[in-house]
Amino acid sequence: MESNGETVMETYDLLEGLVHIRIMAENGSMKYIVDEEKPFDSERKVIDTIIRDFRKQNLSSTPEVFDEFSGRSQLFRNLDRRGVYFLDRFYLGYGIIQPLMVDPRIEDVSCDGVGIPVFVFIKEYGFVPTNISFNSEDSLNFFIRKVAQDGGKQISVSVPVVETALKDGSRVSASLGRYVTTRGPSFSIRRFREVPISPVDLIGLGSVSSPQLAYLWTIMEYGANVMVVGGTATGKTTFLNAILGFVSPDKKIVTIEDTKELNLKHENWISTITRTTAGRTEGKDDTIVQIDMFDLLESALRHRPNYIVVGEVRGAETFTVFQAMLAGRFGMGTFHADDIETFVHRLEAKPISIPRTLITSLNTVVILDTSYVSGRLQRKVREISEIVSVDPGTGELIINRLSYNSPDSGTFDSHVFRLISARDGVSYDNLVSQMQKRKRFLDRMEELGISDFDSALRLFTLFKTDEKKALESVGLH
């Protein structure tokens, strides 16, 4: 639909029409337009009364405290969906960006300064400006202080930068005033996906093929060390979270992150995050105690996990991750690099400094990439490679780049399959046969539209415990 030189790419409603969204294109530029309903005077009076009653009690204004108060407030209990939205919109939530925080398609919300449009990241379009902006430095500073407080952190002139996580798991990075950002206060909110994307979703999105997923499912079933590698915004964490759904329920997983982003549906799972806190060490009070990824990794090893998953591998803890792989713990994680050559170079360079011989403990590297297809951003697995060994003559790593052009033709060649065959006593041909069955199973799930994470996970578990029944449940034999 075109109007005044603009093309309407998409329109949709949120919260049953309370918020209306238009995604527009003009001269190759995109814009995200928000149209909100306004509260009636009667609704605004009720909301103002609720907030006034809350403030009279001199309670802390944290979300947890208000949740407790709301359970005792008759006025709050009488609010309909409109009233609850406007209460969040004007007092409890995110103010003018509240509509952006309720759109499940938005992955990132960012503001670069006063009078500058707030940008959103939508997978199909990349970063898109909105018709929302903060009109004063005071209002933007106030918002940043509130978001920091909601995340349990303080931000001030002396400490003008903060990173924290909100109650819903979203990750916030913000700066106050013009102390470190010359254009004024700024923030970025990386949205947390409450319902994870499943492997079958990734097939439907064109991000990965069923043969590639079937290979990963097979090696993870038996145990393998896998690293998901890609550049910025390639979906590394999303992809890692999805394939962790292949881990059998009888296996134990420990995840280690700076900020919680992984969201597993695995019962035997310990989720750990780094933190900085005031404490007492060596007889000194008010000492800043840093619990970093290295500390969490050492602790994780004592839990006897089958899989240790590091949200983002990047520092001194990497050496311990690779040592854990050698010791029989399977390791997974994400790493920022554009290709496998850059990945290996960064592992070997400071500050990580992993010896090349130790890198061979890693089995499989998944390389993610982004490209624009018909004007839309496409995330895709560019290649899956296996680390074979170090060439004794040249000292270079021998890498097996897997081919999936004819997955059923018998030409598939996997070094990791041979390792599993030797380690677990299962024949190579049997592993290939299992991969082919899993490919058919994934294809059938995608064909039937069985893609939500919980349903997919139940079928993956059933495939592990009763393969015949799982195949029959989707009409395969």
CSV table of C-alpha atoms in Angstrom, one decimal:
chain,number,residue,atom,x,y,z
A,1,MET,CA,0.0,0.0,0.0
A,2,GLU,CA,1.4,3.4,-1.0
A,3,SER,CA,0.5,6.9,0.2
A,4,ASN,CA,2.4,10.2,-0.3
A,5,GLY,CA,5.5,8.4,-1.6
A,6,GLU,CA,5.5,6.1,1.5
A,7,THR,CA,4.9,2.3,1.3
A,8,VAL,CA,3.2,0.6,4.2
A,9,MET,CA,5.2,-2.6,4.7
A,10,GLU,CA,3.2,-4.0,7.6
A,11,THR,CA,0.5,-3.0,10.1
A,12,TYR,CA,-0.5,-4.9,13.2
A,13,ASP,CA,-2.2,-4.4,16.6
A,14,LEU,CA,-0.8,-5.1,20.1
A,15,LEU,CA,-2.7,-5.6,23.3
A,16,GLU,CA,-6.0,-6.1,21.4
A,17,GLY,CA,-5.8,-2.8,19.6
A,18,LEU,CA,-4.5,-0.5,22.5
A,19,VAL,CA,-1.3,0.0,20.4
A,20,HIS,CA,-1.3,0.1,16.6
A,21,ILE,CA,2.0,-0.4,14.7
A,22,ARG,CA,2.8,0.7,11.1
A,23,ILE,CA,6.2,-0.2,9.5
A,24,MET,CA,6.7,2.3,6.6
A,25,ALA,CA,9.3,2.6,3.8
A,26,GLU,CA,10.2,5.8,2.1
A,27,ASN,CA,13.1,6.2,-0.4
A,28,GLY,CA,14.7,3.0,0.9
A,29,SER,CA,14.5,4.1,4.6
A,30,MET,CA,12.3,2.3,7.1
A,31,LYS,CA,10.3,3.8,10.0
A,32,TYR,CA,8.4,2.2,12.9
A,33,ILE,CA,5.3,4.2,13.7
A,34,VAL,CA,3.4,3.8,17.0
A,35,ASP,CA,-0.2,5.0,17.5
A,36,GLU,CA,-1.4,4.6,21.0
A,37,GLU,CA,-4.9,4.9,22.5
A,38,LYS,CA,-5.2,7.5,25.2
A,39,PRO,CA,-6.7,6.9,28.7
A,40,PHE,CA,-10.1,8.2,29.5
A,41,ASP,CA,-10.3,10.9,32.2
A,42,SER,CA,-12.1,8.4,34.5
A,43,GLU,CA,-9.3,5.8,33.9
A,44,ARG,CA,-6.6,8.4,34.6
A,45,LYS,CA,-8.3,9.4,37.9
A,46,VAL,CA,-8.4,5.7,39.1
A,47,ILE,CA,-4.7,5.2,38.2
A,48,ASP,CA,-3.7,8.4,39.9
A,49,THR,CA,-5.5,7.3,43.0
A,50,ILE,CA,-3.7,3.9,43.1
A,51,ILE,CA,-0.3,5.6,42.8
A,52,ARG,CA,-1.2,8.2,45.5
A,53,ASP,CA,-2.3,5.4,47.9
A,54,PHE,CA,0.9,3.5,47.2
A,55,ARG,CA,3.1,6.6,47.8
A,56,LYS,CA,1.3,7.4,51.1
A,57,GLN,CA,2.7,4.2,52.5
A,58,ASN,CA,6.3,5.3,51.9
A,59,LEU,CA,7.2,2.0,50.4
A,60,SER,CA,10.2,1.3,48.1
A,61,SER,CA,9.1,1.8,44.5
A,62,THR,CA,10.6,-1.5,43.2
A,63,PRO,CA,8.4,-3.7,41.0
A,64,GLU,CA,8.4,-6.4,43.7
A,65,VAL,CA,7.1,-4.1,46.4
A,66,PHE,CA,4.4,-2.7,44.1
A,67,ASP,CA,3.3,-6.3,43.2
A,68,GLU,CA,2.8,-6.9,47.0
A,69,PHE,CA,0.8,-3.7,47.4
A,70,SER,CA,-1.3,-4.3,44.3
A,71,GLY,CA,-2.5,-7.6,45.8
A,72,ARG,CA,-4.1,-5.6,48.7
A,73,SER,CA,-5.5,-2.8,46.5
A,74,GLN,CA,-9.2,-3.2,45.6
A,75,LEU,CA,-8.8,-0.4,43.0
A,76,PHE,CA,-6.0,-2.3,41.3
A,77,ARG,CA,-7.9,-5.6,41.3
A,78,ASN,CA,-10.8,-3.8,39.5
A,79,LEU,CA,-8.6,-2.5,36.7
A,80,ASP,CA,-9.3,-4.0,33.2
A,81,ARG,CA,-6.6,-4.6,30.6
A,82,ARG,CA,-6.7,-0.9,29.5
A,83,GLY,CA,-6.2,0.3,33.1
A,84,VAL,CA,-3.2,-2.1,33.7
A,85,TYR,CA,-1.6,-1.0,30.5
A,86,PHE,CA,-1.9,2.7,31.3
A,87,LEU,CA,-0.7,2.1,34.8
A,88,ASP,CA,2.5,0.6,33.4
A,89,ARG,CA,2.7,3.2,30.7
A,90,PHE,CA,2.6,6.2,32.9
A,91,TYR,CA,4.0,5.0,36.3
A,92,LEU,CA,5.4,1.5,36.6
A,93,GLY,CA,6.8,0.5,33.3
A,94,TYR,CA,8.8,2.2,30.6
A,95,GLY,CA,7.0,5.4,29.9
A,96,ILE,CA,7.0,6.6,26.3
A,97,ILE,CA,8.8,3.4,25.1
A,98,GLN,CA,6.2,1.1,26.8
A,99,PRO,CA,4.6,0.2,23.4
A,100,LEU,CA,8.0,-0.9,22.2
A,101,MET,CA,8.5,-3.2,25.2
A,102,VAL,CA,5.3,-5.0,24.5
A,103,ASP,CA,6.0,-5.8,20.8
A,104,PRO,CA,7.4,-9.4,20.8
A,105,ARG,CA,9.1,-8.7,17.4
A,106,ILE,CA,11.4,-6.1,18.8
A,107,GLU,CA,14.8,-7.5,19.9
A,108,ASP,CA,16.5,-4.3,20.9
A,109,VAL,CA,15.4,-0.8,22.0
A,110,SER,CA,18.0,2.0,22.0
A,111,CYS,CA,18.3,5.8,22.4
A,112,ASP,CA,21.3,7.8,21.4
A,113,GLY,CA,20.4,11.1,22.9
A,114,VAL,CA,17.8,13.9,23.4
A,115,GLY,CA,15.6,14.6,20.3
A,116,ILE,CA,17.0,11.6,18.4
A,117,PRO,CA,14.4,9.0,17.4
A,118,VAL,CA,14.5,5.8,19.6
A,119,PHE,CA,15.6,2.9,17.4
A,120,VAL,CA,14.3,-0.6,17.5
A,121,PHE,CA,15.9,-3.8,16.0
A,122,ILE,CA,13.5,-6.1,14.2
A,123,LYS,CA,15.0,-9.2,12.6
A,124,GLU,CA,13.5,-8.6,9.2
A,125,TYR,CA,14.5,-4.9,8.9
A,126,GLY,CA,17.5,-4.4,11.2
A,127,PHE,CA,17.7,-1.1,13.2
A,128,VAL,CA,14.7,1.1,12.4
A,129,PRO,CA,13.9,4.6,13.8
A,130,THR,CA,10.6,5.1,15.5
A,131,ASN,CA,8.3,8.2,15.9
A,132,ILE,CA,9.2,8.2,19.7
A,133,SER,CA,12.0,10.4,21.2
A,134,PHE,CA,12.9,12.0,24.5
A,135,ASN,CA,12.4,15.8,24.4
A,136,SER,CA,14.7,16.8,27.3
A,137,GLU,CA,17.9,15.7,29.0
A,138,ASP,CA,16.1,15.7,32.3
A,139,SER,CA,13.4,13.3,31.1
A,140,LEU,CA,16.0,10.9,29.6
A,141,ASN,CA,18.2,11.0,32.7
A,142,PHE,CA,15.1,10.3,34.9
A,143,PHE,CA,14.2,7.3,32.7
A,144,ILE,CA,17.8,5.9,32.9
A,145,ARG,CA,17.8,6.3,36.7
A,146,LYS,CA,14.5,4.5,37.0
A,147,VAL,CA,15.6,1.6,34.7
A,148,ALA,CA,18.8,1.2,36.6
A,149,GLN,CA,16.9,1.2,39.9
A,150,ASP,CA,14.5,-1.4,38.6
A,151,GLY,CA,17.5,-3.6,37.8
A,152,GLY,CA,18.9,-3.2,41.3
A,153,LYS,CA,21.7,-0.8,40.3
A,154,GLN,CA,22.6,2.8,41.0
A,155,ILE,CA,23.8,5.3,38.4
A,156,SER,CA,25.2,8.7,39.3
A,157,VAL,CA,27.7,11.4,38.4
A,158,SER,CA,30.5,9.3,40.0
A,159,VAL,CA,29.4,6.1,38.3
A,160,PRO,CA,27.7,7.3,35.1
A,161,VAL,CA,27.6,3.9,33.3
A,162,VAL,CA,25.5,0.9,34.3
A,163,GLU,CA,24.8,-2.6,33.0
A,164,THR,CA,22.0,-4.5,34.6
A,165,ALA,CA,19.1,-6.9,33.9
A,166,LEU,CA,15.4,-6.1,34.3
A,167,LYS,CA,12.8,-8.2,36.0
A,168,ASP,CA,11.8,-9.7,32.7
A,169,GLY,CA,15.4,-10.7,31.9
A,170,SER,CA,16.0,-7.9,29.4
A,171,ARG,CA,19.6,-6.6,29.4
A,172,VAL,CA,20.2,-2.9,29.9
A,173,SER,CA,23.3,-0.8,29.2
A,174,ALA,CA,23.0,2.9,29.9
A,175,SER,CA,25.0,6.1,30.5
A,176,LEU,CA,23.9,9.2,32.4
A,177,GLY,CA,24.4,12.8,31.3
A,178,ARG,CA,27.3,13.8,29.1
A,179,TYR,CA,30.1,12.3,31.2
A,180,VAL,CA,31.0,9.5,28.8
A,181,THR,CA,28.6,10.0,25.9
A,182,THR,CA,29.0,13.4,24.2
A,183,ARG,CA,25.5,13.5,22.7
A,184,GLY,CA,23.9,13.1,26.1
A,185,PRO,CA,22.3,10.3,28.0
A,186,SER,CA,21.9,7.0,26.1
A,187,PHE,CA,20.6,3.5,26.7
A,188,SER,CA,20.2,0.1,25.0
A,189,ILE,CA,17.7,-2.5,26.1
A,190,ARG,CA,18.3,-6.0,24.7
A,191,ARG,CA,14.9,-7.7,25.0
A,192,PHE,CA,14.7,-11.1,26.7
A,193,ARG,CA,12.6,-13.7,24.9
A,194,GLU,CA,10.3,-15.3,27.4
A,195,VAL,CA,9.4,-18.1,24.9
A,196,PRO,CA,12.5,-19.4,23.3
A,197,ILE,CA,12.8,-20.0,19.6
A,198,SER,CA,12.9,-23.8,18.8
A,199,PRO,CA,15.1,-25.6,16.3
A,200,VAL,CA,12.0,-26.1,14.2
A,201,ASP,CA,11.4,-22.3,14.2
A,202,LEU,CA,14.9,-21.8,12.9
A,203,ILE,CA,14.1,-24.1,9.9
A,204,GLY,CA,11.0,-22.1,9.2
A,205,LEU,CA,12.9,-18.8,9.3
A,206,GLY,CA,15.4,-20.1,6.8
A,207,SER,CA,18.2,-19.7,9.4
A,208,VAL,CA,19.4,-23.4,9.3
A,209,SER,CA,18.6,-26.5,7.2
A,210,SER,CA,17.2,-29.7,8.7
A,211,PRO,CA,20.4,-31.7,7.8
A,212,GLN,CA,22.5,-29.2,9.7
A,213,LEU,CA,20.3,-29.4,12.7
A,214,ALA,CA,20.1,-33.2,12.5
A,215,TYR,CA,23.9,-33.4,12.6
A,216,LEU,CA,24.0,-31.1,15.7
A,217,TRP,CA,21.2,-33.1,17.3
A,218,THR,CA,23.1,-36.4,16.7
A,219,ILE,CA,26.5,-35.2,18.1
A,220,MET,CA,24.9,-33.5,21.1
A,221,GLU,CA,22.9,-36.7,21.9
A,222,TYR,CA,26.3,-38.5,22.4
A,223,GLY,CA,28.2,-35.5,23.7
A,224,ALA,CA,30.3,-33.0,21.8
A,225,ASN,CA,32.1,-29.6,22.3
A,226,VAL,CA,30.3,-27.0,20.1
A,227,MET,CA,31.0,-23.3,19.7
A,228,VAL,CA,28.5,-20.9,17.9
A,229,VAL,CA,30.5,-18.2,16.2
A,230,GLY,CA,29.3,-15.0,14.4
A,231,GLY,CA,29.4,-11.3,14.2
A,232,THR,CA,27.2,-8.7,15.9
A,233,ALA,CA,23.4,-9.4,15.8
A,234,THR,CA,23.8,-12.7,14.0
A,235,GLY,CA,21.7,-14.5,16.6
A,236,LYS,CA,24.4,-16.5,18.4
A,237,THR,CA,22.6,-16.7,21.7
A,238,THR,CA,19.3,-17.5,20.1
A,239,PHE,CA,20.8,-20.3,18.1
A,240,LEU,CA,22.7,-21.7,21.1
A,241,ASN,CA,19.5,-21.6,23.2
A,242,ALA,CA,17.6,-23.4,20.5
A,243,ILE,CA,20.0,-26.3,20.0
A,244,LEU,CA,20.4,-26.8,23.7
A,245,GLY,CA,16.9,-28.2,23.4
A,246,PHE,CA,18.6,-31.3,21.9
A,247,VAL,CA,20.3,-32.1,25.2
A,248,SER,CA,18.7,-35.2,26.8
A,249,PRO,CA,16.7,-34.6,30.0
A,250,ASP,CA,18.9,-37.0,31.8
A,251,LYS,CA,21.9,-34.7,31.3
A,252,LYS,CA,22.9,-31.9,33.6
A,253,ILE,CA,23.6,-28.4,32.3
A,254,VAL,CA,25.3,-25.5,34.0
A,255,THR,CA,25.2,-22.1,32.2
A,256,ILE,CA,27.6,-19.2,33.0
A,257,GLU,CA,26.7,-15.7,31.8
A,258,ASP,CA,27.4,-12.1,32.6
A,259,THR,CA,23.7,-11.2,32.2
A,260,LYS,CA,21.0,-13.9,31.9
A,261,GLU,CA,20.1,-14.4,28.3
A,262,LEU,CA,19.8,-18.2,28.0
A,263,ASN,CA,16.3,-19.5,28.8
A,264,LEU,CA,16.3,-23.3,28.8
A,265,LYS,CA,13.4,-25.6,29.4
A,266,HIS,CA,15.7,-28.2,31.0
A,267,GLU,CA,14.8,-29.4,34.5
A,268,ASN,CA,18.4,-30.4,35.5
A,269,TRP,CA,19.8,-26.9,34.8
A,270,ILE,CA,21.8,-24.6,37.0
A,271,SER,CA,21.9,-21.0,35.7
A,272,THR,CA,24.7,-18.8,37.1
A,273,ILE,CA,25.5,-15.1,36.4
A,274,THR,CA,28.5,-12.9,37.4
A,275,ARG,CA,28.0,-10.1,39.9
A,276,THR,CA,29.8,-7.4,41.8
A,277,THR,CA,28.9,-6.7,45.4
A,278,ALA,CA,30.2,-5.2,48.6
A,279,GLY,CA,31.6,-7.8,51.0
A,280,ARG,CA,34.2,-8.5,53.6
A,281,THR,CA,37.5,-10.0,52.7
A,282,GLU,CA,40.7,-10.5,54.7
A,283,GLY,CA,39.2,-8.6,57.7
A,284,LYS,CA,38.3,-5.6,55.6
A,285,ASP,CA,34.7,-4.3,55.4
A,286,ASP,CA,33.1,-2.6,52.4
A,287,THR,CA,35.4,-4.5,49.9
A,288,ILE,CA,34.1,-4.8,46.4
A,289,VAL,CA,33.8,-8.5,45.6
A,290,GLN,CA,33.8,-9.6,42.0
A,291,ILE,CA,32.4,-13.0,41.2
A,292,ASP,CA,33.5,-13.3,37.6
A,293,MET,CA,33.1,-16.0,34.9
A,294,PHE,CA,36.3,-17.7,36.0
A,295,ASP,CA,34.9,-18.1,39.5
A,296,LEU,CA,31.6,-19.5,38.2
A,297,LEU,CA,33.4,-21.9,35.9
A,298,GLU,CA,35.5,-23.3,38.8
A,299,SER,CA,32.2,-23.7,40.8
A,300,ALA,CA,30.4,-25.3,37.8
A,301,LEU,CA,33.0,-28.1,37.6
A,302,ARG,CA,32.1,-29.2,41.1
A,303,HIS,CA,28.5,-29.7,40.1
A,304,ARG,CA,29.5,-32.6,37.8
A,305,PRO,CA,27.7,-31.2,34.8
A,306,ASN,CA,27.5,-33.1,31.5
A,307,TYR,CA,27.4,-29.7,29.6
A,308,ILE,CA,29.1,-26.5,30.7
A,309,VAL,CA,27.6,-23.6,28.6
A,310,VAL,CA,29.3,-20.2,28.6
A,311,GLY,CA,27.1,-17.5,27.3
A,312,GLU,CA,29.9,-15.6,25.7
A,313,VAL,CA,33.5,-16.9,25.6
A,314,ARG,CA,35.9,-14.0,25.5
A,315,GLY,CA,38.4,-13.8,28.5
A,316,ALA,CA,40.8,-15.7,30.8
A,317,GLU,CA,38.0,-18.2,31.6
A,318,THR,CA,38.4,-19.6,28.1
A,319,PHE,CA,41.5,-21.6,29.0
A,320,THR,CA,39.5,-23.4,31.8
A,321,VAL,CA,36.6,-24.1,29.4
A,322,PHE,CA,39.0,-25.9,27.1
A,323,GLN,CA,40.6,-27.7,30.0
A,324,ALA,CA,37.2,-28.9,31.1
A,325,MET,CA,36.6,-30.2,27.6
A,326,LEU,CA,39.8,-32.3,27.9
A,327,ALA,CA,38.7,-33.5,31.3
A,328,GLY,CA,35.5,-35.0,29.8
A,329,ARG,CA,33.0,-32.2,30.4
A,330,PHE,CA,31.2,-31.2,27.2
A,331,GLY,CA,31.4,-27.5,26.5
A,332,MET,CA,29.3,-25.1,24.5
A,333,GLY,CA,29.2,-21.3,24.1
A,334,THR,CA,29.2,-18.3,21.7
A,335,PHE,CA,32.2,-16.4,20.4
A,336,HIS,CA,32.4,-13.1,18.5
A,337,ALA,CA,34.1,-13.6,15.1
A,338,ASP,CA,33.1,-13.5,11.5
A,339,ASP,CA,34.7,-16.8,10.3
A,340,ILE,CA,36.6,-19.8,11.6
A,341,GLU,CA,40.0,-18.3,10.7
A,342,THR,CA,39.3,-15.2,12.8
A,343,PHE,CA,37.9,-17.4,15.5
A,344,VAL,CA,41.1,-19.5,15.8
A,345,HIS,CA,43.3,-16.3,15.6
A,346,ARG,CA,41.4,-14.7,18.5
A,347,LEU,CA,41.6,-17.8,20.6
A,348,GLU,CA,45.4,-17.9,20.1
A,349,ALA,CA,45.9,-14.1,20.6
A,350,LYS,CA,46.0,-12.3,23.9
A,351,PRO,CA,44.2,-12.1,26.3
A,352,ILE,CA,42.9,-15.6,25.7
A,353,SER,CA,46.1,-17.3,24.4
A,354,ILE,CA,44.9,-20.8,23.9
A,355,PRO,CA,47.6,-23.2,22.5
A,356,ARG,CA,46.7,-24.6,19.1
A,357,THR,CA,46.9,-28.2,20.4
A,358,LEU,CA,44.3,-27.3,23.1
A,359,ILE,CA,41.9,-25.9,20.4
A,360,THR,CA,41.6,-29.4,19.0
A,361,SER,CA,39.6,-30.4,22.0
A,362,LEU,CA,36.8,-28.4,20.4
A,363,ASN,CA,34.7,-30.6,18.0
A,364,THR,CA,32.4,-28.4,16.0
A,365,VAL,CA,32.1,-24.7,15.1
A,366,VAL,CA,28.9,-23.2,13.8
A,367,ILE,CA,29.4,-20.0,11.8
A,368,LEU,CA,26.4,-17.6,11.6
A,369,ASP,CA,26.1,-14.8,9.2
A,370,THR,CA,23.6,-12.1,8.2
A,371,SER,CA,22.6,-10.8,4.8
A,372,TYR,CA,19.7,-8.8,3.3
A,373,VAL,CA,17.3,-10.7,1.1
A,374,SER,CA,14.7,-8.7,-0.7
A,375,GLY,CA,15.3,-5.8,1.7
A,376,ARG,CA,15.0,-8.0,4.8
A,377,LEU,CA,17.7,-9.1,7.2
A,378,GLN,CA,18.3,-12.9,7.1
A,379,ARG,CA,20.3,-14.7,9.7
A,380,LYS,CA,21.7,-18.0,8.5
A,381,VAL,CA,24.2,-20.7,9.3
A,382,ARG,CA,26.9,-20.1,6.7
A,383,GLU,CA,28.9,-23.2,7.5
A,384,ILE,CA,29.5,-25.9,10.1
A,385,SER,CA,33.1,-27.0,10.5
A,386,GLU,CA,34.9,-29.7,12.5
A,387,ILE,CA,38.3,-29.2,14.2
A,388,VAL,CA,40.2,-32.4,13.2
A,389,SER,CA,43.8,-32.0,14.4
A,390,VAL,CA,47.0,-30.1,14.0
A,391,ASP,CA,49.0,-30.9,10.8
A,392,PRO,CA,52.4,-32.2,12.2
A,393,GLY,CA,54.2,-30.8,9.1
A,394,THR,CA,52.9,-27.2,8.9
A,395,GLY,CA,51.4,-26.7,12.4
A,396,GLU,CA,48.2,-25.6,10.9
A,397,LEU,CA,44.8,-26.7,12.0
A,398,ILE,CA,43.1,-29.3,9.8
A,399,ILE,CA,39.5,-28.3,9.4
A,400,ASN,CA,36.7,-30.4,7.9
A,401,ARG,CA,34.0,-28.2,6.4
A,402,LEU,CA,30.9,-30.2,6.3
A,403,SER,CA,28.8,-30.5,3.1
A,404,TYR,CA,25.0,-31.0,3.2
A,405,ASN,CA,24.3,-30.8,-0.5
A,406,SER,CA,23.3,-34.5,-0.6
A,407,PRO,CA,22.6,-35.6,3.0
A,408,ASP,CA,21.1,-38.9,2.0
A,409,SER,CA,23.6,-39.8,-0.8
A,410,GLY,CA,26.1,-41.5,1.4
A,411,THR,CA,28.8,-38.9,0.8
A,412,PHE,CA,28.5,-37.3,4.2
A,413,ASP,CA,31.9,-37.3,5.9
A,414,SER,CA,32.2,-36.4,9.6
A,415,HIS,CA,35.4,-36.5,11.8
A,416,VAL,CA,33.2,-36.0,14.9
A,417,PHE,CA,31.1,-39.0,14.0
A,418,ARG,CA,34.3,-41.1,13.8
A,419,LEU,CA,35.4,-39.8,17.3
A,420,ILE,CA,32.0,-40.7,18.7
A,421,SER,CA,32.1,-44.1,17.1
A,422,ALA,CA,35.5,-44.9,18.6
A,423,ARG,CA,34.6,-43.4,22.0
A,424,ASP,CA,31.1,-44.9,22.4
A,425,GLY,CA,31.3,-48.1,20.4
A,426,VAL,CA,28.5,-47.1,17.9
A,427,SER,CA,29.2,-47.7,14.2
A,428,TYR,CA,29.8,-44.7,11.9
A,429,ASP,CA,27.0,-46.0,9.5
A,430,ASN,CA,24.6,-46.1,12.5
A,431,LEU,CA,25.4,-42.5,13.4
A,432,VAL,CA,24.7,-41.4,9.8
A,433,SER,CA,21.5,-43.4,9.8
A,434,GLN,CA,20.4,-41.7,13.1
A,435,MET,CA,21.2,-38.3,11.5
A,436,GLN,CA,19.0,-39.1,8.5
A,437,LYS,CA,16.1,-40.2,10.8
A,438,ARG,CA,16.4,-37.0,12.7
A,439,LYS,CA,16.4,-35.0,9.5
A,440,ARG,CA,13.1,-36.6,8.4
A,441,PHE,CA,11.7,-36.1,11.8
A,442,LEU,CA,12.6,-32.4,11.9
A,443,ASP,CA,11.2,-31.9,8.3
A,444,ARG,CA,8.0,-33.6,9.3
A,445,MET,CA,7.7,-31.4,12.4
A,446,GLU,CA,8.2,-28.3,10.3
A,447,GLU,CA,5.7,-29.5,7.8
A,448,LEU,CA,3.1,-30.1,10.5
A,449,GLY,CA,3.8,-26.7,12.2
A,450,ILE,CA,5.0,-28.3,15.4
A,451,SER,CA,7.4,-25.5,16.2
A,452,ASP,CA,6.7,-24.0,19.7
A,453,PHE,CA,9.5,-24.8,22.1
A,454,ASP,CA,7.6,-26.8,24.6
A,455,SER,CA,5.9,-29.1,22.0
A,456,ALA,CA,9.2,-29.5,20.1
A,457,LEU,CA,11.1,-30.4,23.3
A,458,ARG,CA,8.5,-33.0,24.3
A,459,LEU,CA,9.0,-34.7,20.9
A,460,PHE,CA,12.8,-34.5,21.1
A,461,THR,CA,12.6,-36.2,24.5
A,462,LEU,CA,10.2,-38.8,23.2
A,463,PHE,CA,12.6,-39.5,20.3
A,464,LYS,CA,15.3,-40.2,22.9
A,465,THR,CA,13.1,-42.6,25.0
A,466,ASP,CA,10.9,-44.2,22.3
A,467,GLU,CA,12.1,-43.5,18.8
A,468,LYS,CA,9.4,-45.6,17.1
A,469,LYS,CA,6.5,-43.9,19.0
A,470,ALA,CA,8.0,-40.5,18.3
A,471,LEU,CA,8.2,-41.2,14.5
A,472,GLU,CA,4.6,-42.6,14.5
A,473,SER,CA,3.4,-39.5,16.4
A,474,VAL,CA,4.2,-37.4,13.3
A,475,GLY,CA,3.1,-40.0,10.8
A,476,LEU,CA,6.5,-41.5,10.0
A,477,HIS,CA,7.6,-45.1,10.2
